[in-house]
Coordinates of C-alpha atoms and ligand atoms in Angstrom, one line a residue:
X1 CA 15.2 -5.2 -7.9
X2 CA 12.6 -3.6 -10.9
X3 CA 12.6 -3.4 -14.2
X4 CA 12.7 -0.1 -15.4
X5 CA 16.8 0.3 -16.5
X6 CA 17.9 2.2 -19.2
X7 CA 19.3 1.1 -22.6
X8 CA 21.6 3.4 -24.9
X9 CA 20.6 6.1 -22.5
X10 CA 16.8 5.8 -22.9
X11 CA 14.5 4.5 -19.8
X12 CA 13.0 1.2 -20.4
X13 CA 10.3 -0.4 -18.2
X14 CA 10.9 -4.3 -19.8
X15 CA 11.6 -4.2 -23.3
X16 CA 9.2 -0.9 -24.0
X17 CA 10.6 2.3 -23.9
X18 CA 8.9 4.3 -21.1
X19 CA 9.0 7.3 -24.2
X20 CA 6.9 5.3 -26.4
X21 CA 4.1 5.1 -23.4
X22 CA 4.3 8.3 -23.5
X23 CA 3.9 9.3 -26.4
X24 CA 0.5 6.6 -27.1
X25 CA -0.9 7.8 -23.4
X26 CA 0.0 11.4 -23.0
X27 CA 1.7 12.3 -19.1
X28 CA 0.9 11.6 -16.4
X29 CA 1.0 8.0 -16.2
X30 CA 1.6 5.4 -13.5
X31 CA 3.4 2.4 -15.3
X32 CA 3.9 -0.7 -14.1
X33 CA 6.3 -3.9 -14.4
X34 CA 4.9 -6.9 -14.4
X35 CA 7.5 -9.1 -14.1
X36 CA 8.6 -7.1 -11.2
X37 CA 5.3 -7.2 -9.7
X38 CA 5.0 -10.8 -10.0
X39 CA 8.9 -11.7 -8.9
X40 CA 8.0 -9.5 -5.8
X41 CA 4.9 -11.5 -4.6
X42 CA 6.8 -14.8 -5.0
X43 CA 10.0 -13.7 -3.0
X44 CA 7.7 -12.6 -0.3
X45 CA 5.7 -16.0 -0.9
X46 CA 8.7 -18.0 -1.2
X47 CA 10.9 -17.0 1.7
X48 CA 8.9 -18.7 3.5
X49 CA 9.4 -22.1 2.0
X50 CA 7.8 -24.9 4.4
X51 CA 5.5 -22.9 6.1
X52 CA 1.6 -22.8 6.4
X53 CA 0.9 -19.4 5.0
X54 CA -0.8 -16.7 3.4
X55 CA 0.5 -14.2 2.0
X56 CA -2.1 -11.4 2.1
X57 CA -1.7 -8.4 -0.4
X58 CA -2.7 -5.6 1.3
X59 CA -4.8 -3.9 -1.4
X60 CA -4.3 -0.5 -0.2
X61 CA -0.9 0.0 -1.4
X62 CA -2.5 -0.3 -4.9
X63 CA -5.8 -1.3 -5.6
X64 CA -5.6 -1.0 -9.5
X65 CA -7.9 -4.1 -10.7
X66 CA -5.0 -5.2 -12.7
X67 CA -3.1 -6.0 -10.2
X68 CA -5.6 -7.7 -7.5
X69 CA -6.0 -10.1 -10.6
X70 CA -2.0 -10.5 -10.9
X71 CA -2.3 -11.4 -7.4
X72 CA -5.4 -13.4 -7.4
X73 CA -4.0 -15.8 -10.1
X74 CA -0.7 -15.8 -8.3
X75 CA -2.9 -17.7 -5.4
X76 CA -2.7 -15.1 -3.0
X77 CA -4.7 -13.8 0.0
X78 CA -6.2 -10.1 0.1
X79 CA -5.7 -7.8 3.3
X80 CA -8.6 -5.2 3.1
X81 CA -9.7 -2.3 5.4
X82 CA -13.1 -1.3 3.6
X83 CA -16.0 -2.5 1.9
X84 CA -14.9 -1.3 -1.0
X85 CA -12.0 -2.8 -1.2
X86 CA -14.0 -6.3 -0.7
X87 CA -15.9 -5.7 -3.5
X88 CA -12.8 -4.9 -5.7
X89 CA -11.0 -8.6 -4.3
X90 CA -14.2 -10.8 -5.2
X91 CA -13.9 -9.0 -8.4
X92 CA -10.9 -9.4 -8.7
X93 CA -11.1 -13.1 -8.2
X94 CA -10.0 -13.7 -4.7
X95 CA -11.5 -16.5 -2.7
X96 CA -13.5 -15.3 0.4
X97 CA -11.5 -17.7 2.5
X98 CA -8.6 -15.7 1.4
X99 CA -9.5 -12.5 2.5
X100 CA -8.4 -10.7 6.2
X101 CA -10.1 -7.5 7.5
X102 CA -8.5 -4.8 9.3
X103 CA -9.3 -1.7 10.4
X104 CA -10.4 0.1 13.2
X105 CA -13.8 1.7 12.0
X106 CA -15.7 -1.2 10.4
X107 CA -19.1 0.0 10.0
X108 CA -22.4 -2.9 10.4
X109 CA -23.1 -3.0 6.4
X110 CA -19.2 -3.2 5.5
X111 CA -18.7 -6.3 8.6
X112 CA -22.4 -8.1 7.0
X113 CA -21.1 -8.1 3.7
X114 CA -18.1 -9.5 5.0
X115 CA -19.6 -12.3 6.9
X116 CA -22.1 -12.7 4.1
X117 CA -19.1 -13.7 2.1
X118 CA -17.0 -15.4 4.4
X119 CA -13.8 -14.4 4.9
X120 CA -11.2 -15.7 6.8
X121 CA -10.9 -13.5 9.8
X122 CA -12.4 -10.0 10.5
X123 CA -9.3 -8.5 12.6
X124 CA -10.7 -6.7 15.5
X125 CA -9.4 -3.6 17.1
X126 CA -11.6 -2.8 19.9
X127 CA -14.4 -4.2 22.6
X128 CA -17.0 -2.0 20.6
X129 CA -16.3 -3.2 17.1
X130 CA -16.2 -7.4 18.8
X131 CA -19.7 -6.5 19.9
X132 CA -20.9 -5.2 16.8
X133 CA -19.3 -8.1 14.6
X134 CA -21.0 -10.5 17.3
X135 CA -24.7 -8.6 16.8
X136 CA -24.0 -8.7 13.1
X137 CA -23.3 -11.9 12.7
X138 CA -25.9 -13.6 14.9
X139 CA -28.6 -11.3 12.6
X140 CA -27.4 -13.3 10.2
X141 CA -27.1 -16.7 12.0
X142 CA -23.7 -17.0 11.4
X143 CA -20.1 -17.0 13.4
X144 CA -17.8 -14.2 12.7
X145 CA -14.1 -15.9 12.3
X146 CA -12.4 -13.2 14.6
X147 CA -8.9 -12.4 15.6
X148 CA -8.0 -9.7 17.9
X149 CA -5.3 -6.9 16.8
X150 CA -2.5 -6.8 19.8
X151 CA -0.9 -3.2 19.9
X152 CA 2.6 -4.6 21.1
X153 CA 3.7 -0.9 21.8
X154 CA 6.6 -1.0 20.0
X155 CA 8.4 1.4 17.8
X156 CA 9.1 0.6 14.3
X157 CA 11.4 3.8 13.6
X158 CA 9.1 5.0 10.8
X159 CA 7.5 8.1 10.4
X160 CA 5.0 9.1 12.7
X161 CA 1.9 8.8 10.3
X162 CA 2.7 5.8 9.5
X163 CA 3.7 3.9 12.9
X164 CA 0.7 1.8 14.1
X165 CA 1.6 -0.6 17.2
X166 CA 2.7 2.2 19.7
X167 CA 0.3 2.7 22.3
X168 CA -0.5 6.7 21.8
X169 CA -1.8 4.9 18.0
X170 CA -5.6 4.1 17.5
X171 CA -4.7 0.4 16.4
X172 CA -5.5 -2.7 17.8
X173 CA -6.0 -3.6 21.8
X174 CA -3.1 -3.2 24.2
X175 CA -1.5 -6.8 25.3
X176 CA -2.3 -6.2 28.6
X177 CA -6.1 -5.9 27.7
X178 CA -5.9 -8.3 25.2
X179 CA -6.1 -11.2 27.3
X180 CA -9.5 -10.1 29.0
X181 CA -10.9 -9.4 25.3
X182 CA -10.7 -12.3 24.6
X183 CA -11.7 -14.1 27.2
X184 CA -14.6 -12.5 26.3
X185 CA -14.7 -12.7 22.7
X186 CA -14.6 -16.3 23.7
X187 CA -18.0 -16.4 25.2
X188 CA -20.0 -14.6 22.4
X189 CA -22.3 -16.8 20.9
X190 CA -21.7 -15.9 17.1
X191 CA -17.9 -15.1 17.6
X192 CA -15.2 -17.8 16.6
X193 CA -11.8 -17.0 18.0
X194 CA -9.3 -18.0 15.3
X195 CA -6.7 -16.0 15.7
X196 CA -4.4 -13.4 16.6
X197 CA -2.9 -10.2 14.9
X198 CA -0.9 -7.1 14.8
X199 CA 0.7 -4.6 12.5
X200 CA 3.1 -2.5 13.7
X201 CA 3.5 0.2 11.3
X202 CA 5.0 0.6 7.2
X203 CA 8.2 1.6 5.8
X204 CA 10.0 -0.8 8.4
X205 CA 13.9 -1.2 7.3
X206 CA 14.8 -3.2 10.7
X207 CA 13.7 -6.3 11.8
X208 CA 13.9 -5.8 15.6
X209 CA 10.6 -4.2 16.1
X210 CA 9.1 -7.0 13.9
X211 CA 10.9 -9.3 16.6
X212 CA 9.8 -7.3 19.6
X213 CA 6.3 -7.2 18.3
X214 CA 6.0 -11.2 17.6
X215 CA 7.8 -11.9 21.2
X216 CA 4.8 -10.1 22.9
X217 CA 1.9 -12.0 20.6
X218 CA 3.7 -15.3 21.2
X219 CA 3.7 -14.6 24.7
X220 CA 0.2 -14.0 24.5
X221 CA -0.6 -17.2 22.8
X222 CA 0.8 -19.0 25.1
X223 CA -1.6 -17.2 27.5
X224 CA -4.5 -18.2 25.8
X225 CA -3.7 -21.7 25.2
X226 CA -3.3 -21.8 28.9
X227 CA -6.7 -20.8 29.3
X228 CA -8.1 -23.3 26.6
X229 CA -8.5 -20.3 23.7
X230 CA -7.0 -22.4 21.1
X231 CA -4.9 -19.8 18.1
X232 CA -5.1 -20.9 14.5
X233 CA -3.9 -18.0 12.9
X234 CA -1.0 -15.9 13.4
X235 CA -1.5 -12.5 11.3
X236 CA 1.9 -10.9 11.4
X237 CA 0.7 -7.9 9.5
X238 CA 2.3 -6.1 6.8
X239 CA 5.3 -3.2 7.2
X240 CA 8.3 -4.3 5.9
X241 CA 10.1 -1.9 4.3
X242 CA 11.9 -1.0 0.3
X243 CA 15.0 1.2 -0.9
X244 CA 13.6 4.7 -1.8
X245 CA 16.6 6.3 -1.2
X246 CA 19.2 5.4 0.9
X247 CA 17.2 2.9 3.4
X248 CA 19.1 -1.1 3.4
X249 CA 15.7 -2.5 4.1
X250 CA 16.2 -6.8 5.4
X251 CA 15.6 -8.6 2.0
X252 CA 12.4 -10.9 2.5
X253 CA 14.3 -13.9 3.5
X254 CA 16.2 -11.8 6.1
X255 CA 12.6 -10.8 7.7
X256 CA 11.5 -14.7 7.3
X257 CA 14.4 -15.6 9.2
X258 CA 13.4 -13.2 12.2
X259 CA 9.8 -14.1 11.9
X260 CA 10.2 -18.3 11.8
X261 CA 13.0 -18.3 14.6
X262 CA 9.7 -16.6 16.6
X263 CA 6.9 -18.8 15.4
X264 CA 9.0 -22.3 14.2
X265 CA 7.1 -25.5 15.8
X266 CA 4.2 -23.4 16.8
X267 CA 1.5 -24.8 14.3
X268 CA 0.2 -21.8 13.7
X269 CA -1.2 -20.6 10.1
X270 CA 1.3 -17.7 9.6
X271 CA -0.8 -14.9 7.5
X272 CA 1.3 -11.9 6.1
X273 CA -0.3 -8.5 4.8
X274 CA 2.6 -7.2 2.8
X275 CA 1.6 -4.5 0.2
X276 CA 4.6 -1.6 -0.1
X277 CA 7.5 -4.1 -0.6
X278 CA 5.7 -5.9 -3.2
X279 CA 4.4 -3.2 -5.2
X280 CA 6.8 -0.7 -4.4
X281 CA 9.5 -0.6 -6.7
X282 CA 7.3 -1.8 -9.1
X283 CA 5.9 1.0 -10.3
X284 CA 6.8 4.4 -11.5
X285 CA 4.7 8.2 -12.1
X286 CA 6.3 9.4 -15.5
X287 CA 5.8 13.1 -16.1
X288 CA 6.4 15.7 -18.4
X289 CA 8.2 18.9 -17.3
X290 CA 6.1 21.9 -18.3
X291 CA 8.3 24.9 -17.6
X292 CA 11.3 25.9 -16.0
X293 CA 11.6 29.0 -13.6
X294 CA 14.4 30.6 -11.4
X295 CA 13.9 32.7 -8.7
X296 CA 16.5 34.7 -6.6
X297 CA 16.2 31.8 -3.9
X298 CA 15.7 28.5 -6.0
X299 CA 15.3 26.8 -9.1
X300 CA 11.9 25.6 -10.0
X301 CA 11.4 21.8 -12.6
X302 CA 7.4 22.4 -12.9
X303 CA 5.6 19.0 -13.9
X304 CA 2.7 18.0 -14.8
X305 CA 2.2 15.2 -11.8
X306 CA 1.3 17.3 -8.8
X307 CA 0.2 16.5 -5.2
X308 CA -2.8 14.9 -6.3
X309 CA -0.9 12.2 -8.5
X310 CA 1.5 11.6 -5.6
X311 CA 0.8 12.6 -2.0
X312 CA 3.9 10.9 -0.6
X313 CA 6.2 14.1 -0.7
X314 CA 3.8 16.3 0.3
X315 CA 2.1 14.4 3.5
X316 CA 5.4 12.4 4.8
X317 CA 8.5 14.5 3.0
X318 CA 8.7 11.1 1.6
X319 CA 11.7 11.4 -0.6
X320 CA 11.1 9.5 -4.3
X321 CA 14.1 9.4 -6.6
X322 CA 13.4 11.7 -10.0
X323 CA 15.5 10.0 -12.6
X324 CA 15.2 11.5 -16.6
X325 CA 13.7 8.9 -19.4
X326 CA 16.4 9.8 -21.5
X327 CA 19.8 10.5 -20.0
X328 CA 23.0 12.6 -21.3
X329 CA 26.0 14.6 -20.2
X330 CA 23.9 17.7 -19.5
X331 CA 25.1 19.8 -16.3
X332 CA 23.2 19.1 -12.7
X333 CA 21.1 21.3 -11.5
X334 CA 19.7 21.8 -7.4
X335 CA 16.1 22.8 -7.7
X336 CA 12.7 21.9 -6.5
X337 CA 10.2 19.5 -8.7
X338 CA 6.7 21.1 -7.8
X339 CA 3.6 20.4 -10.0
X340 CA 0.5 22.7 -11.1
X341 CA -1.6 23.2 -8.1
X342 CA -1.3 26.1 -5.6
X343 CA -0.2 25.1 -3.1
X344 CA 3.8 25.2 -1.6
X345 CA 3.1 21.8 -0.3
X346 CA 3.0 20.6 -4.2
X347 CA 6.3 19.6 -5.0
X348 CA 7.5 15.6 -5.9
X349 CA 11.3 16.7 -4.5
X350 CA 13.2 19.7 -3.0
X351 CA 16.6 20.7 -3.1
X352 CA 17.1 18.0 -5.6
X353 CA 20.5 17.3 -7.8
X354 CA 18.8 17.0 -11.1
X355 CA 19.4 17.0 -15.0
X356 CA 19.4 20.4 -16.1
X357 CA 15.7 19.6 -17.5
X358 CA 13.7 21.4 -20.8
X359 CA 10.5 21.7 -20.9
X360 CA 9.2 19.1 -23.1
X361 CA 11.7 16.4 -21.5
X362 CA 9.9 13.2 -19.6
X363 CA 10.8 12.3 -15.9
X364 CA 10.0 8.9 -13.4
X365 CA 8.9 9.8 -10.1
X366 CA 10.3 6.0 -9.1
X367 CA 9.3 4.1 -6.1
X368 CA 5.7 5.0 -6.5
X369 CA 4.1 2.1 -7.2
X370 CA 3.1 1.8 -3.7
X371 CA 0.8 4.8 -1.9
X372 CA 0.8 6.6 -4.8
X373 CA -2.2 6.4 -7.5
X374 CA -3.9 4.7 -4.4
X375 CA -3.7 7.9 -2.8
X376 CA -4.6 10.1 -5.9
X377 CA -7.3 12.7 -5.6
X378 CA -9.0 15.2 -8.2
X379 CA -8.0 18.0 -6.2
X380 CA -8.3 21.2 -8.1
X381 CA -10.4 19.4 -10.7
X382 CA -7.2 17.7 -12.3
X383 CA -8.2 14.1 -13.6
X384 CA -6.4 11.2 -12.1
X385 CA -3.6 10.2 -14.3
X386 CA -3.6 7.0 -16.5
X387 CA -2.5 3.4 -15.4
X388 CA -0.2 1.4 -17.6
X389 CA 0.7 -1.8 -17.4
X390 CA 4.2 -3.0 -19.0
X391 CA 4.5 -7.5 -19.5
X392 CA 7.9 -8.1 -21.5
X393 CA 7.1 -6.4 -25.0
X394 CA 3.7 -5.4 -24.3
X395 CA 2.0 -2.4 -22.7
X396 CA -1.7 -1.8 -22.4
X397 CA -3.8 0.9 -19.9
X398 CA -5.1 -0.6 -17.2
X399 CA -7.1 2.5 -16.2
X400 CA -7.9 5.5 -18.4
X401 CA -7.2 9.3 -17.7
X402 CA -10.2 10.3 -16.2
X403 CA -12.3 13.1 -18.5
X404 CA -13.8 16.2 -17.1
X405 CA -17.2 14.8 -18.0
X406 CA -16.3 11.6 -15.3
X407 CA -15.2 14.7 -12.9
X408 CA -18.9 16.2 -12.5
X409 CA -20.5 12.5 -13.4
X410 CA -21.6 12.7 -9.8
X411 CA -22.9 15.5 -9.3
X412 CA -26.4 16.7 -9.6
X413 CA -28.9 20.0 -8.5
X414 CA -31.6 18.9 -5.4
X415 CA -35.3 19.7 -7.0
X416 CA -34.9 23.5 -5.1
X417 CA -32.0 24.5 -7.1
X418 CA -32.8 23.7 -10.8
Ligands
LLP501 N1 -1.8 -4.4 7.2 C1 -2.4 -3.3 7.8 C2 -3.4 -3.5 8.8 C3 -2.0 -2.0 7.4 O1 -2.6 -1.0 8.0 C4 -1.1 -1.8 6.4 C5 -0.7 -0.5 6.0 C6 -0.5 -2.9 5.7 C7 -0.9 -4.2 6.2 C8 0.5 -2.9 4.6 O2 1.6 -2.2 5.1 P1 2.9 -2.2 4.1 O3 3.4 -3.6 3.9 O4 2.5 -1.6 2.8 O5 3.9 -1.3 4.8 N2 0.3 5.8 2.9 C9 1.5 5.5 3.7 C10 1.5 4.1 4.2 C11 0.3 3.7 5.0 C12 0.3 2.3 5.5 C13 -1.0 2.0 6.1 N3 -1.2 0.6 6.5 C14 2.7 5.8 2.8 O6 2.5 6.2 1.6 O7 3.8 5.6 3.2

């Protein structure tokens, strides 16, 4: 459920029309609905009604300041894979104690500023990286708050690029080495085991493999407990999946209901990571269509959003519905939605039943709230779009266009060049 429905016709994101936005912030533009954004944290938050938890945005799915804030306010927890993206939470106003850290290549200055911090848990993914959080943490005479991340090796019938708890993926430690890890983890002197994680992969629109996955972490537990390593946290990851298209992802209470039969008297701290289903279909990339072309073989609806404004189609065929701003009778069309850049991989849709479009005419790119501006690069020197934010009558941007003076601001000659 969003809030970007049309009214007489006309595309409204709340109560502004998404032409208006338009019109004030020039194309392209990722807008956003605030309400949406907000209702979408608190289902995910409240499905799990009596339960010790954190729900975790996982900043990658968007890191737009404006929303870490939203989130931050909300109460929530921050899942983060970088250093950079630490910096953004704190600025953002999320508490340290808030804060879990994933990913696989955590370099020494990214894991100190971490522990300098103190976040909850660092969420370690191999023997190498539990060494190096030890030696970093005992520098600083401290104790690193560790979990480690079980691969369950299970399949979460998602794309390839984006399916993480198999064992051919780079995630986490297999359960059968877990165990020994940590065992070992457990005799480091500046390592605290406090818990246990996985994530199994993103777009997720079943909740077996979510069941699969927790039935192999609470055997594990179980393990540990036997052997006196006591579990405080249970990190459950993020994954679960939204309607693009077709898909009839489990609503969040659906995917409660699978995770709490799992973990109900446990006492564990549940922690979630979700970040596509909560800012998913919360956001949109409006365009402007530029020109129209027909071929012998195909029909061309050229816009100017390209590849480096939304990746998804491009990297995963990821499909994105393309709906008009304003609607009317006009014929359907089949043709392919491809933006400026030269490449064939540039297109936002192919083989699409569209509005027969103009040029001049505005279109959302929907479902691309998530992995979209995120993902956004200056590739062929075209400056990232705007960021708008939409809250009932309002709208303000939440990140300017970029200029071409901010896309050389970087750059500069060495002494033997000038
Ligand atoms: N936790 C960890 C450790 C993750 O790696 C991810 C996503 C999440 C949580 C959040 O997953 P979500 O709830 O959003 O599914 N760029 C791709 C998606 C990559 C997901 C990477 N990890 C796309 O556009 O589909």
């Amino acid at each position: 459920m969003h809030h970007f429905d049309y009214v007489n016709g006309e595309m409204y994101c709340e109560q502004v029309p998404v032409r208006r936005i338009a019109d004030a912030v020039g194309t392209p533009f990722y807008l956003y609905s605030h309400a949406t954004l907000k209702r979408h944290f608190l289902a995910v938050r409240d499905a799990f009604p009596e339960t010790d938890k954190l729900v975790c945005y996982s900043a990658k799915a968007n890191t737009s300041f404006a929303l870490l804030k939203l989130f931050a306010d909300l109460g929530g927890g921050l899942d983060i894979v970088s250093g950079g993206e630490l910096y953004r939470g704190l600025k953002a106003g999320f508490a340290p104690q808030h804060i879990v850290y994933s990913g696989v290549g955590k370099r020494p200055d990214e894991i100190n500023a971490a522990l300098e911090t103190g976040i909850l848990q660092f969420n370690v993914e191999s023997l190498q990286e539990l060494e190096t959080v030890n030696r970093c943490a005992g520098q600083l005479n401290k104790n690193a708050p560790v979990a480690i991340r079980v691969n369950p090796d299970v399949d979460p019938h998602t794309h390839p690029y984006i399916s993480t708890g198999m064992k051919k993926n780079k995630f986490g430690i297999s359960a059968a080495e877990a165990l020994a890890a940590y065992r070992h983890a457990a005799q480091l002197a500046h390592v605290e085991v406090v818990g246990i994680d996985c994530h199994i992969g993103s777009q997720i629109t079943e909740v077996g493999p979510f069941k699969d996955a927790l039935a192999s972490l609470m055997e594990l537990i179980g393990r540990l407990q036997q052997d006196g390593i006591a579990i405080r946290n249970l990190d459950i990851g993020g994954g679960l999946g939204i309607t693009y298209g077709r898909e009839t992802p489990p609503a969040p209470g659906e995917y409660a209901a699978a995770i709490m039969a799992a973990v109900a008297d446990s006492g564990l701290r549940l922690i979630l990571e979700p970040g596509r289903v909560i800012v998913g279909n919360a956001g949109v990339l409006v365009s402007r269509v530029l020109y129209r072309k027909r071929t012998p073989e195909k029909q061309f609806v050229i816009t100017d959003a390209g590849m480096n404004d939304l990746l998804r189609p491009s990297l995963y065929h990821a499909y994105h519905e393309i709906k008009p701003v304003v609607v009317d009778q006009r014929p359907l069309i089949v043709a392919d939605v491809v933006g400026p850049i030269c490449e064939s991989s540039d297109f936002l849709a192919t083989e699409r039943e569209l509005p027969d479009f103009s040029p001049g005419e505005l279109l959302a790119v929907m479902s691309a709230g998530a992995y979209g501006f995120a993902m956004s690069s200056n590739y062929c020197s075209r400056v990232r779009a705007a960021e708008v934010m939409v809250k009932g009558g309002d709208f303000g941007v939440i990140r300017r266009r970029e200029t071409y003076a901010d896309l050389t601001a970087l750059e500069q000659l060495p002494d033997f060049m000038a």
